[in-house]
Amino acid sequence: MTKRYKTVAKKYLMVFATAVALLSSCKVNDDDFFELRDRNGIDAAIWNTEGSVQMHLNRAYDVVMPQFLFQDHNTNNMNGRYGVHFASDENFFPAADQWARAALGLQGELGNNDIRFAGNVYTGNAGGNKYMDIARCNDAIANIPGGTMAPALKRSFLGQYYALRAMVYFELVKVYGGVPLVLTPQSPDNLTVSGRASARECFQTITNDLDSAITNLNGIVWDDASGRGKLDKLAATCLKAKVLLYWASPQFNPGNDASRWATALEANKTAYDLAVSSGRVLLPNYASIFQTEGTANTETIIVRTYSSTLERRGHDGERRSRPSSEGGSPNQGYRATTRLLDAYPMLDGNPIGSPGQYTYDDVMFWQNRDPRFNATIAYNGGIWALSGKATRKQWTYTGAISEANLMPVYCKRFTTPALTAAASAYTNNIGGNGMDWIEMRFAEVILNYADCANETGNLSLAKDMVRKIRERAGIKVGATPANDFGLGSVTTAARMRDLILNERMVEFAFENKRNSDLRRTRRMHLLTGNMTSIEIEVIGGTNVRNALEVVVNPTTGDRFRETLNLENKAVYSQYFRKNIVGVQGYLPYNIPEFHYFYTFNTDFVNTGANIQATIGWAGGTFDPLAN
């Protein structure tokens, strides 16, 4: 190991965080306060005290749990390279991030040193180095059993640490395929981060950890006041099911070993059944999923909590979603591509352009669509209640008044309708909407189960699961019962496979699952064509635009555009035109197939021993799928 890694590890490997609220979203690194310069000098009594262990656990949650998207302090910061892992055909984030562009082959290409998910910095901060996060868990798992806390209390802590360690390793394996496995505390004077275990070994370790979490957390119920956000048996069970789904999926199972799918099906049935018996049900209103918190949200399984009133407990998601006319500074990550817009089926569940009860109109593209479209996408002239204005309309045409950083479509999902423009920003470590980040919800458990059912030959069960999602969404059964919410024409596993992947794109829009889904299913390298979005042009240019913006009601401030019936195609077409646009200089999607497993950056390689580069990459000799 290099001297630098040893020096920093001495400083950070065995540390305790300052007293912080559970799941704080943005912290100053205060580990120096509890710096223990001599490992041998650690007082074993710290593992006897609930308060000190809880403080240690709080920091572990803080650095491990995923944070709200597109934050400068995102957990998966990777020294500024998190765009690699947000890149997909879902949103326009690549327009603002060079690493997302490179990951998709739109501009340049990724090199060995551009993948910094494991981290090439050596701090205890979120996103600094995931092996520091693992070290926290290793210390607790090794030392808590020898402490004097009550057995039940020990189990509650151990279960959470096992689940957190599994989460870290799972994210590493999704990126690299096979990683060094460090499962015990290490002396800073003799660190051993060496070799790369195969993906098989890593998955076995992850499932073992989750089994330990399930056992230790059995019977432990957190109350909503003090336990909100803590991992429990249900969370660990659903995580294990998801892990086994990945192990069975094409990214890790290109030979399609049927036994893996059978194992994944069993695990996902267990997760689904436990979720149901634990009271998890889909919320009736898709639009309110992220706006509903606490026990009222019966869909949440894994959540990172936030607050708008507690200092350093917030995020800037509201401002990054809102238009500038309502206090926002919209982020390109919340701008839908044409692929996402086109992914939403019609109101009867049939894809756009296919026969059904409703006919797609490219001009009036929002009409008669899956209700999740209107719950997610703010389009030109559509209702988007913000700042307490229930009938407020959003204008997205080019040059629209009062709209700096204009986007042709916006994402509604992470905004709070009643929040005023003045209160929407997270500034000086406080404010914003305080909305919780839901990392896993019941809908994902349902669609994971559907995926496994389909791959094991049970098309009927797969349809049953997807039907639940579509019924909640508000999709209609169709002109005849045989349409079956758009599922009636799906008669093969291959067609159902495509439908489930598309359903995930729609259901989890802007939840940062698309990148992983494309990689898991080995569809990323199959992306073709250009990344495009839409723009809305005013027909007639500046003069017509000025006419649209003339104030016709001085009392309310309404402009002429507010008086137009834009649900009437003749009226809409008189003033507006939709264009398909890309970004000048972008190339078509071009992702090499070997990118399903990234490689460690040179800095990380040099601080370890025998950390081989991944095959396909420069100097690569390590095959993650080799046994």
CSV table of N, CA and C in Angstrom, one decimal, residues 180-298:
chain,number,residue,atom,x,y,z
A,180,PRO,N,-12.5,-5.8,-4.6
A,180,PRO,CA,-11.8,-6.4,-3.4
A,180,PRO,C,-12.8,-6.5,-2.3
A,181,LEU,N,-12.8,-7.6,-1.6
A,181,LEU,CA,-13.7,-7.9,-0.5
A,181,LEU,C,-12.9,-7.7,0.8
A,182,VAL,N,-13.3,-6.7,1.6
A,182,VAL,CA,-12.7,-6.4,2.9
A,182,VAL,C,-13.8,-6.5,3.9
A,183,LEU,N,-13.7,-7.5,4.7
A,183,LEU,CA,-14.9,-7.8,5.6
A,183,LEU,C,-14.5,-7.8,7.1
A,184,THR,N,-13.3,-7.4,7.4
A,184,THR,CA,-12.9,-7.4,8.8
A,184,THR,C,-12.1,-6.1,9.0
A,185,PRO,N,-12.1,-5.6,10.3
A,185,PRO,CA,-11.3,-4.3,10.5
A,185,PRO,C,-9.8,-4.6,10.2
A,186,GLN,N,-9.2,-3.5,9.8
A,186,GLN,CA,-7.8,-3.6,9.5
A,186,GLN,C,-6.9,-2.6,10.2
A,187,SER,N,-5.8,-3.0,10.6
A,187,SER,CA,-4.9,-2.0,11.2
A,187,SER,C,-4.4,-1.0,10.1
A,188,PRO,N,-4.4,0.3,10.5
A,188,PRO,CA,-3.9,1.2,9.5
A,188,PRO,C,-2.4,1.0,9.1
A,189,ASP,N,-1.7,0.3,9.9
A,189,ASP,CA,-0.3,0.0,9.6
A,189,ASP,C,-0.2,-1.2,8.7
A,190,ASN,N,-1.3,-1.9,8.5
A,190,ASN,CA,-1.2,-3.2,7.7
A,190,ASN,C,-2.5,-3.3,6.8
A,191,LEU,N,-2.8,-2.3,6.1
A,191,LEU,CA,-4.0,-2.3,5.2
A,191,LEU,C,-3.8,-3.3,4.1
A,192,THR,N,-4.9,-4.1,3.8
A,192,THR,CA,-4.8,-5.1,2.8
A,192,THR,C,-6.1,-4.9,1.9
A,193,VAL,N,-6.0,-4.0,0.9
A,193,VAL,CA,-7.0,-4.0,-0.1
A,193,VAL,C,-6.4,-4.6,-1.3
A,194,SER,N,-6.6,-5.8,-1.5
A,194,SER,CA,-5.9,-6.5,-2.6
A,194,SER,C,-6.8,-7.4,-3.4
A,195,GLY,N,-6.4,-7.6,-4.7
A,195,GLY,CA,-7.1,-8.5,-5.5
A,195,GLY,C,-8.5,-8.1,-5.8
A,196,ARG,N,-9.2,-8.8,-6.7
A,196,ARG,CA,-10.6,-8.6,-7.0
A,196,ARG,C,-11.3,-9.9,-7.0
A,197,ALA,N,-12.3,-10.0,-6.1
A,197,ALA,CA,-13.1,-11.2,-6.1
A,197,ALA,C,-14.0,-11.2,-7.3
A,198,SER,N,-14.4,-12.4,-7.7
A,198,SER,CA,-15.3,-12.5,-8.8
A,198,SER,C,-16.7,-12.0,-8.4
A,199,ALA,N,-17.5,-11.7,-9.5
A,199,ALA,CA,-18.8,-11.3,-9.2
A,199,ALA,C,-19.6,-12.3,-8.4
A,200,ARG,N,-19.3,-13.6,-8.6
A,200,ARG,CA,-20.0,-14.6,-7.9
A,200,ARG,C,-19.7,-14.5,-6.4
A,201,GLU,N,-18.4,-14.4,-6.1
A,201,GLU,CA,-18.0,-14.3,-4.7
A,201,GLU,C,-18.6,-13.0,-4.0
A,202,CYS,N,-18.7,-11.9,-4.8
A,202,CYS,CA,-19.2,-10.7,-4.2
A,202,CYS,C,-20.7,-10.8,-4.0
A,203,PHE,N,-21.4,-11.4,-4.9
A,203,PHE,CA,-22.9,-11.6,-4.7
A,203,PHE,C,-23.1,-12.5,-3.5
A,204,GLN,N,-22.3,-13.6,-3.3
A,204,GLN,CA,-22.5,-14.4,-2.2
A,204,GLN,C,-22.3,-13.7,-0.9
A,205,THR,N,-21.3,-12.8,-0.9
A,205,THR,CA,-21.0,-12.0,0.3
A,205,THR,C,-22.2,-11.1,0.6
A,206,ILE,N,-22.7,-10.5,-0.4
A,206,ILE,CA,-23.8,-9.5,-0.3
A,206,ILE,C,-25.0,-10.2,0.3
A,207,THR,N,-25.4,-11.4,-0.3
A,207,THR,CA,-26.5,-12.1,0.2
A,207,THR,C,-26.3,-12.6,1.6
A,208,ASN,N,-25.1,-13.0,1.9
A,208,ASN,CA,-24.8,-13.4,3.3
A,208,ASN,C,-25.1,-12.3,4.3
A,209,ASP,N,-24.6,-11.1,3.9
A,209,ASP,CA,-24.8,-10.0,4.8
A,209,ASP,C,-26.3,-9.7,4.9
A,210,LEU,N,-27.0,-9.8,3.9
A,210,LEU,CA,-28.5,-9.5,3.9
A,210,LEU,C,-29.2,-10.6,4.7
A,211,ASP,N,-28.7,-11.8,4.6
A,211,ASP,CA,-29.3,-12.9,5.5
A,211,ASP,C,-29.0,-12.5,7.0
A,212,SER,N,-27.8,-12.1,7.3
A,212,SER,CA,-27.5,-11.7,8.6
A,212,SER,C,-28.4,-10.5,9.1
A,213,ALA,N,-28.6,-9.6,8.2
A,213,ALA,CA,-29.4,-8.4,8.5
A,213,ALA,C,-30.9,-8.9,8.8
A,214,ILE,N,-31.4,-9.8,7.9
A,214,ILE,CA,-32.8,-10.3,8.1
A,214,ILE,C,-32.9,-11.0,9.5
A,215,THR,N,-31.9,-11.8,9.8
A,215,THR,CA,-32.0,-12.5,11.1
A,215,THR,C,-31.9,-11.6,12.3
A,216,ASN,N,-31.0,-10.6,12.2
A,216,ASN,CA,-30.8,-9.7,13.3
A,216,ASN,C,-32.0,-8.7,13.5
A,217,LEU,N,-32.6,-8.4,12.4
A,217,LEU,CA,-33.7,-7.4,12.5
A,217,LEU,C,-35.1,-8.0,12.6
A,218,ASN,N,-35.1,-9.3,12.7
A,218,ASN,CA,-36.4,-10.0,12.8
A,218,ASN,C,-37.1,-9.6,14.1
A,219,GLY,N,-38.3,-9.2,14.0
A,219,GLY,CA,-39.1,-8.8,15.2
A,219,GLY,C,-38.8,-7.3,15.6
A,220,ILE,N,-37.9,-6.6,15.0
A,220,ILE,CA,-37.6,-5.2,15.4
A,220,ILE,C,-38.5,-4.3,14.6
A,221,VAL,N,-39.2,-3.5,15.3
A,221,VAL,CA,-40.1,-2.5,14.6
A,221,VAL,C,-39.7,-1.1,15.0
A,222,TRP,N,-39.4,-0.2,14.1
A,222,TRP,CA,-39.1,1.1,14.4
A,222,TRP,C,-40.3,2.0,14.4
A,223,ASP,N,-40.4,2.9,15.4
A,223,ASP,CA,-41.5,3.8,15.4
A,223,ASP,C,-41.2,5.0,14.5
A,224,ASP,N,-42.2,5.6,14.0
A,224,ASP,CA,-42.1,6.6,13.0
A,224,ASP,C,-41.3,7.9,13.5
A,225,ALA,N,-41.4,8.1,14.8
A,225,ALA,CA,-40.7,9.3,15.3
A,225,ALA,C,-39.2,9.2,15.3
A,226,SER,N,-38.7,8.1,15.9
A,226,SER,CA,-37.3,8.0,16.1
A,226,SER,C,-36.6,7.0,15.1
A,227,GLY,N,-37.5,6.2,14.5
A,227,GLY,CA,-36.9,5.2,13.6
A,227,GLY,C,-37.1,5.4,12.1
A,228,ARG,N,-37.7,6.5,11.8
A,228,ARG,CA,-38.0,6.7,10.4
A,228,ARG,C,-36.7,6.8,9.6
A,229,GLY,N,-36.6,6.0,8.6
A,229,GLY,CA,-35.4,6.0,7.8
A,229,GLY,C,-34.4,4.9,8.1
A,230,LYS,N,-34.7,4.2,9.2
A,230,LYS,CA,-33.8,3.1,9.6
A,230,LYS,C,-34.2,1.8,8.8
A,231,LEU,N,-33.2,1.0,8.4
A,231,LEU,CA,-33.4,-0.2,7.7
A,231,LEU,C,-34.0,-1.3,8.6
A,232,ASP,N,-34.9,-2.1,8.1
A,232,ASP,CA,-35.6,-3.1,8.9
A,232,ASP,C,-35.5,-4.4,8.1
A,233,LYS,N,-36.2,-5.4,8.7
A,233,LYS,CA,-36.2,-6.7,8.0
A,233,LYS,C,-36.8,-6.7,6.6
A,234,LEU,N,-37.9,-5.9,6.5
A,234,LEU,CA,-38.5,-5.8,5.1
A,234,LEU,C,-37.5,-5.2,4.1
A,235,ALA,N,-36.8,-4.1,4.6
A,235,ALA,CA,-35.9,-3.5,3.7
A,235,ALA,C,-34.8,-4.5,3.2
A,236,ALA,N,-34.2,-5.2,4.2
A,236,ALA,CA,-33.2,-6.2,3.9
A,236,ALA,C,-33.7,-7.3,3.0
A,237,THR,N,-34.9,-7.7,3.2
A,237,THR,CA,-35.5,-8.8,2.4
A,237,THR,C,-35.7,-8.3,1.0
A,238,CYS,N,-36.2,-7.1,0.8
A,238,CYS,CA,-36.4,-6.6,-0.5
A,238,CYS,C,-35.1,-6.3,-1.2
A,239,LEU,N,-34.1,-5.9,-0.5
A,239,LEU,CA,-32.7,-5.7,-1.0
A,239,LEU,C,-32.2,-7.0,-1.5
A,240,LYS,N,-32.3,-8.1,-0.7
A,240,LYS,CA,-31.8,-9.4,-1.1
A,240,LYS,C,-32.5,-9.8,-2.4
A,241,ALA,N,-33.8,-9.6,-2.5
A,241,ALA,CA,-34.5,-10.0,-3.7
A,241,ALA,C,-34.0,-9.3,-4.9
A,242,LYS,N,-33.7,-8.0,-4.7
A,242,LYS,CA,-33.2,-7.2,-5.8
A,242,LYS,C,-31.8,-7.6,-6.2
A,243,VAL,N,-31.0,-8.0,-5.3
A,243,VAL,CA,-29.6,-8.4,-5.5
A,243,VAL,C,-29.7,-9.7,-6.4
A,244,LEU,N,-30.6,-10.6,-6.0
A,244,LEU,CA,-30.7,-11.9,-6.7
A,244,LEU,C,-31.3,-11.7,-8.1
A,245,LEU,N,-32.1,-10.7,-8.3
A,245,LEU,CA,-32.6,-10.3,-9.6
A,245,LEU,C,-31.4,-9.9,-10.5
A,246,TYR,N,-30.5,-9.1,-9.9
A,246,TYR,CA,-29.4,-8.7,-10.7
A,246,TYR,C,-28.5,-9.9,-11.0
A,247,TRP,N,-28.3,-10.8,-10.1
A,247,TRP,CA,-27.4,-11.9,-10.4
A,247,TRP,C,-28.0,-12.8,-11.5
A,248,ALA,N,-29.3,-12.8,-11.6
A,248,ALA,CA,-29.9,-13.6,-12.7
A,248,ALA,C,-30.0,-12.9,-14.0
A,249,SER,N,-29.9,-11.6,-14.0
A,249,SER,CA,-30.1,-10.7,-15.2
A,249,SER,C,-28.9,-10.8,-16.1
A,250,PRO,N,-29.1,-10.4,-17.4
A,250,PRO,CA,-28.1,-10.5,-18.4
A,250,PRO,C,-26.8,-9.9,-18.1
A,251,GLN,N,-26.7,-8.8,-17.4
A,251,GLN,CA,-25.4,-8.2,-17.0
A,251,GLN,C,-24.5,-9.2,-16.4
A,252,PHE,N,-25.0,-10.0,-15.5
A,252,PHE,CA,-24.2,-11.0,-14.7
A,252,PHE,C,-24.5,-12.4,-15.2
A,253,ASN,N,-25.5,-12.6,-16.0
A,253,ASN,CA,-25.9,-13.9,-16.4
A,253,ASN,C,-26.2,-14.0,-17.9
A,254,PRO,N,-25.1,-13.6,-18.7
A,254,PRO,CA,-25.3,-13.6,-20.2
A,254,PRO,C,-25.6,-14.9,-20.7
A,255,GLY,N,-25.3,-16.0,-20.0
A,255,GLY,CA,-25.6,-17.4,-20.5
A,255,GLY,C,-27.0,-17.8,-20.1
A,256,ASN,N,-27.7,-17.0,-19.4
A,256,ASN,CA,-29.1,-17.2,-19.0
A,256,ASN,C,-29.2,-18.5,-18.2
A,257,ASP,N,-28.5,-18.7,-17.1
A,257,ASP,CA,-28.6,-19.8,-16.3
A,257,ASP,C,-30.0,-19.8,-15.6
A,258,ALA,N,-30.8,-20.8,-15.9
A,258,ALA,CA,-32.2,-20.8,-15.5
A,258,ALA,C,-32.3,-20.9,-13.9
A,259,SER,N,-31.3,-21.6,-13.3
A,259,SER,CA,-31.4,-21.8,-11.9
A,259,SER,C,-31.3,-20.4,-11.1
A,260,ARG,N,-30.6,-19.5,-11.7
A,260,ARG,CA,-30.5,-18.2,-11.0
A,260,ARG,C,-31.8,-17.5,-11.0
A,261,TRP,N,-32.6,-17.6,-12.2
A,261,TRP,CA,-33.9,-17.0,-12.2
A,261,TRP,C,-34.8,-17.7,-11.2
A,262,ALA,N,-34.7,-19.0,-11.1
A,262,ALA,CA,-35.6,-19.7,-10.1
A,262,ALA,C,-35.3,-19.2,-8.7
A,263,THR,N,-34.0,-19.0,-8.4
A,263,THR,CA,-33.7,-18.5,-7.0
A,263,THR,C,-34.2,-17.1,-6.9
A,264,ALA,N,-34.0,-16.3,-7.9
A,264,ALA,CA,-34.5,-14.9,-7.8
A,264,ALA,C,-36.0,-14.8,-7.7
A,265,LEU,N,-36.7,-15.7,-8.4
A,265,LEU,CA,-38.2,-15.7,-8.3
A,265,LEU,C,-38.6,-16.0,-6.8
A,266,GLU,N,-38.0,-17.0,-6.2
A,266,GLU,CA,-38.3,-17.4,-4.8
A,266,GLU,C,-38.1,-16.2,-3.9
A,267,ALA,N,-36.9,-15.5,-4.1
A,267,ALA,CA,-36.6,-14.4,-3.2
A,267,ALA,C,-37.5,-13.2,-3.4
A,268,ASN,N,-37.9,-13.0,-4.6
A,268,ASN,CA,-38.8,-11.9,-4.9
A,268,ASN,C,-40.2,-12.2,-4.5
A,269,LYS,N,-40.6,-13.4,-4.5
A,269,LYS,CA,-42.0,-13.8,-4.0
A,269,LYS,C,-42.0,-13.6,-2.5
A,270,THR,N,-40.9,-14.0,-1.8
A,270,THR,CA,-40.8,-13.8,-0.4
A,270,THR,C,-40.8,-12.3,0.0
A,271,ALA,N,-40.1,-11.5,-0.8
A,271,ALA,CA,-40.1,-10.0,-0.5
A,271,ALA,C,-41.5,-9.4,-0.8
A,272,TYR,N,-42.1,-9.8,-1.8
A,272,TYR,CA,-43.5,-9.3,-2.1
A,272,TYR,C,-44.5,-9.7,-1.0
A,273,ASP,N,-44.5,-11.0,-0.6
A,273,ASP,CA,-45.4,-11.4,0.4
A,273,ASP,C,-45.1,-10.7,1.7
A,274,LEU,N,-43.9,-10.5,2.1
A,274,LEU,CA,-43.6,-9.9,3.3
A,274,LEU,C,-44.0,-8.4,3.3
A,275,ALA,N,-43.8,-7.8,2.1
A,275,ALA,CA,-44.3,-6.4,2.0
A,275,ALA,C,-45.8,-6.3,2.2
A,276,VAL,N,-46.5,-7.2,1.6
A,276,VAL,CA,-48.0,-7.2,1.7
A,276,VAL,C,-48.4,-7.4,3.1
A,277,SER,N,-47.8,-8.4,3.8
A,277,SER,CA,-48.1,-8.7,5.2
A,277,SER,C,-47.7,-7.6,6.1
A,278,SER,N,-46.7,-6.8,5.7
A,278,SER,CA,-46.2,-5.7,6.5
A,278,SER,C,-47.0,-4.4,6.3
A,279,GLY,N,-48.1,-4.5,5.4
A,279,GLY,CA,-48.9,-3.4,5.2
A,279,GLY,C,-48.6,-2.4,4.1
A,280,ARG,N,-47.6,-2.9,3.2
A,280,ARG,CA,-47.3,-2.0,2.1
A,280,ARG,C,-48.3,-2.2,1.0
A,281,VAL,N,-48.8,-1.0,0.6
A,281,VAL,CA,-49.7,-1.0,-0.6
A,281,VAL,C,-49.4,0.2,-1.4
A,282,LEU,N,-49.7,0.2,-2.7
A,282,LEU,CA,-49.4,1.3,-3.6
A,282,LEU,C,-50.3,2.5,-3.2
A,283,LEU,N,-49.7,3.6,-3.1
A,283,LEU,CA,-50.5,4.8,-2.8
A,283,LEU,C,-51.5,5.0,-4.0
A,284,PRO,N,-52.7,5.5,-3.7
A,284,PRO,CA,-53.7,5.6,-4.7
A,284,PRO,C,-53.4,6.7,-5.8
A,285,ASN,N,-52.6,7.7,-5.4
A,285,ASN,CA,-52.3,8.8,-6.3
A,285,ASN,C,-50.8,8.8,-6.6
A,286,TYR,N,-50.5,8.4,-7.8
A,286,TYR,CA,-49.1,8.3,-8.3
A,286,TYR,C,-48.4,9.7,-8.1
A,287,ALA,N,-49.1,10.8,-8.3
A,287,ALA,CA,-48.5,12.1,-8.3
A,287,ALA,C,-48.0,12.5,-6.9
A,288,SER,N,-48.5,11.8,-5.9
A,288,SER,CA,-48.2,12.2,-4.5
A,288,SER,C,-47.2,11.3,-3.8
A,289,ILE,N,-46.6,10.4,-4.5
A,289,ILE,CA,-45.7,9.5,-3.9
A,289,ILE,C,-44.6,10.2,-3.1
A,290,PHE,N,-43.9,11.1,-3.7
A,290,PHE,CA,-42.8,11.8,-3.0
A,290,PHE,C,-43.3,12.9,-2.1
A,291,GLN,N,-44.5,13.3,-2.3
A,291,GLN,CA,-45.0,14.4,-1.4
A,291,GLN,C,-45.7,13.9,-0.1
A,292,THR,N,-45.8,12.5,0.0
A,292,THR,CA,-46.4,11.9,1.2
A,292,THR,C,-45.3,11.3,2.0
A,293,GLU,N,-45.2,11.7,3.3
A,293,GLU,CA,-44.1,11.2,4.2
A,293,GLU,C,-44.7,10.5,5.4
A,294,GLY,N,-43.8,9.9,6.1
A,294,GLY,CA,-44.1,9.2,7.4
A,294,GLY,C,-45.0,8.0,7.1
A,295,THR,N,-45.8,7.6,8.1
A,295,THR,CA,-46.6,6.4,8.0
A,295,THR,C,-47.7,6.5,7.0
A,296,ALA,N,-48.0,7.7,6.6
A,296,ALA,CA,-49.0,7.9,5.5
A,296,ALA,C,-48.6,7.4,4.2
A,297,ASN,N,-47.2,7.2,4.0
A,297,ASN,CA,-46.7,6.7,2.7
A,297,ASN,C,-46.6,5.2,2.9
A,298,THR,N,-47.6,4.5,2.5
A,298,THR,CA,-47.6,3.0,2.6
A,298,THR,C,-46.8,2.3,1.5
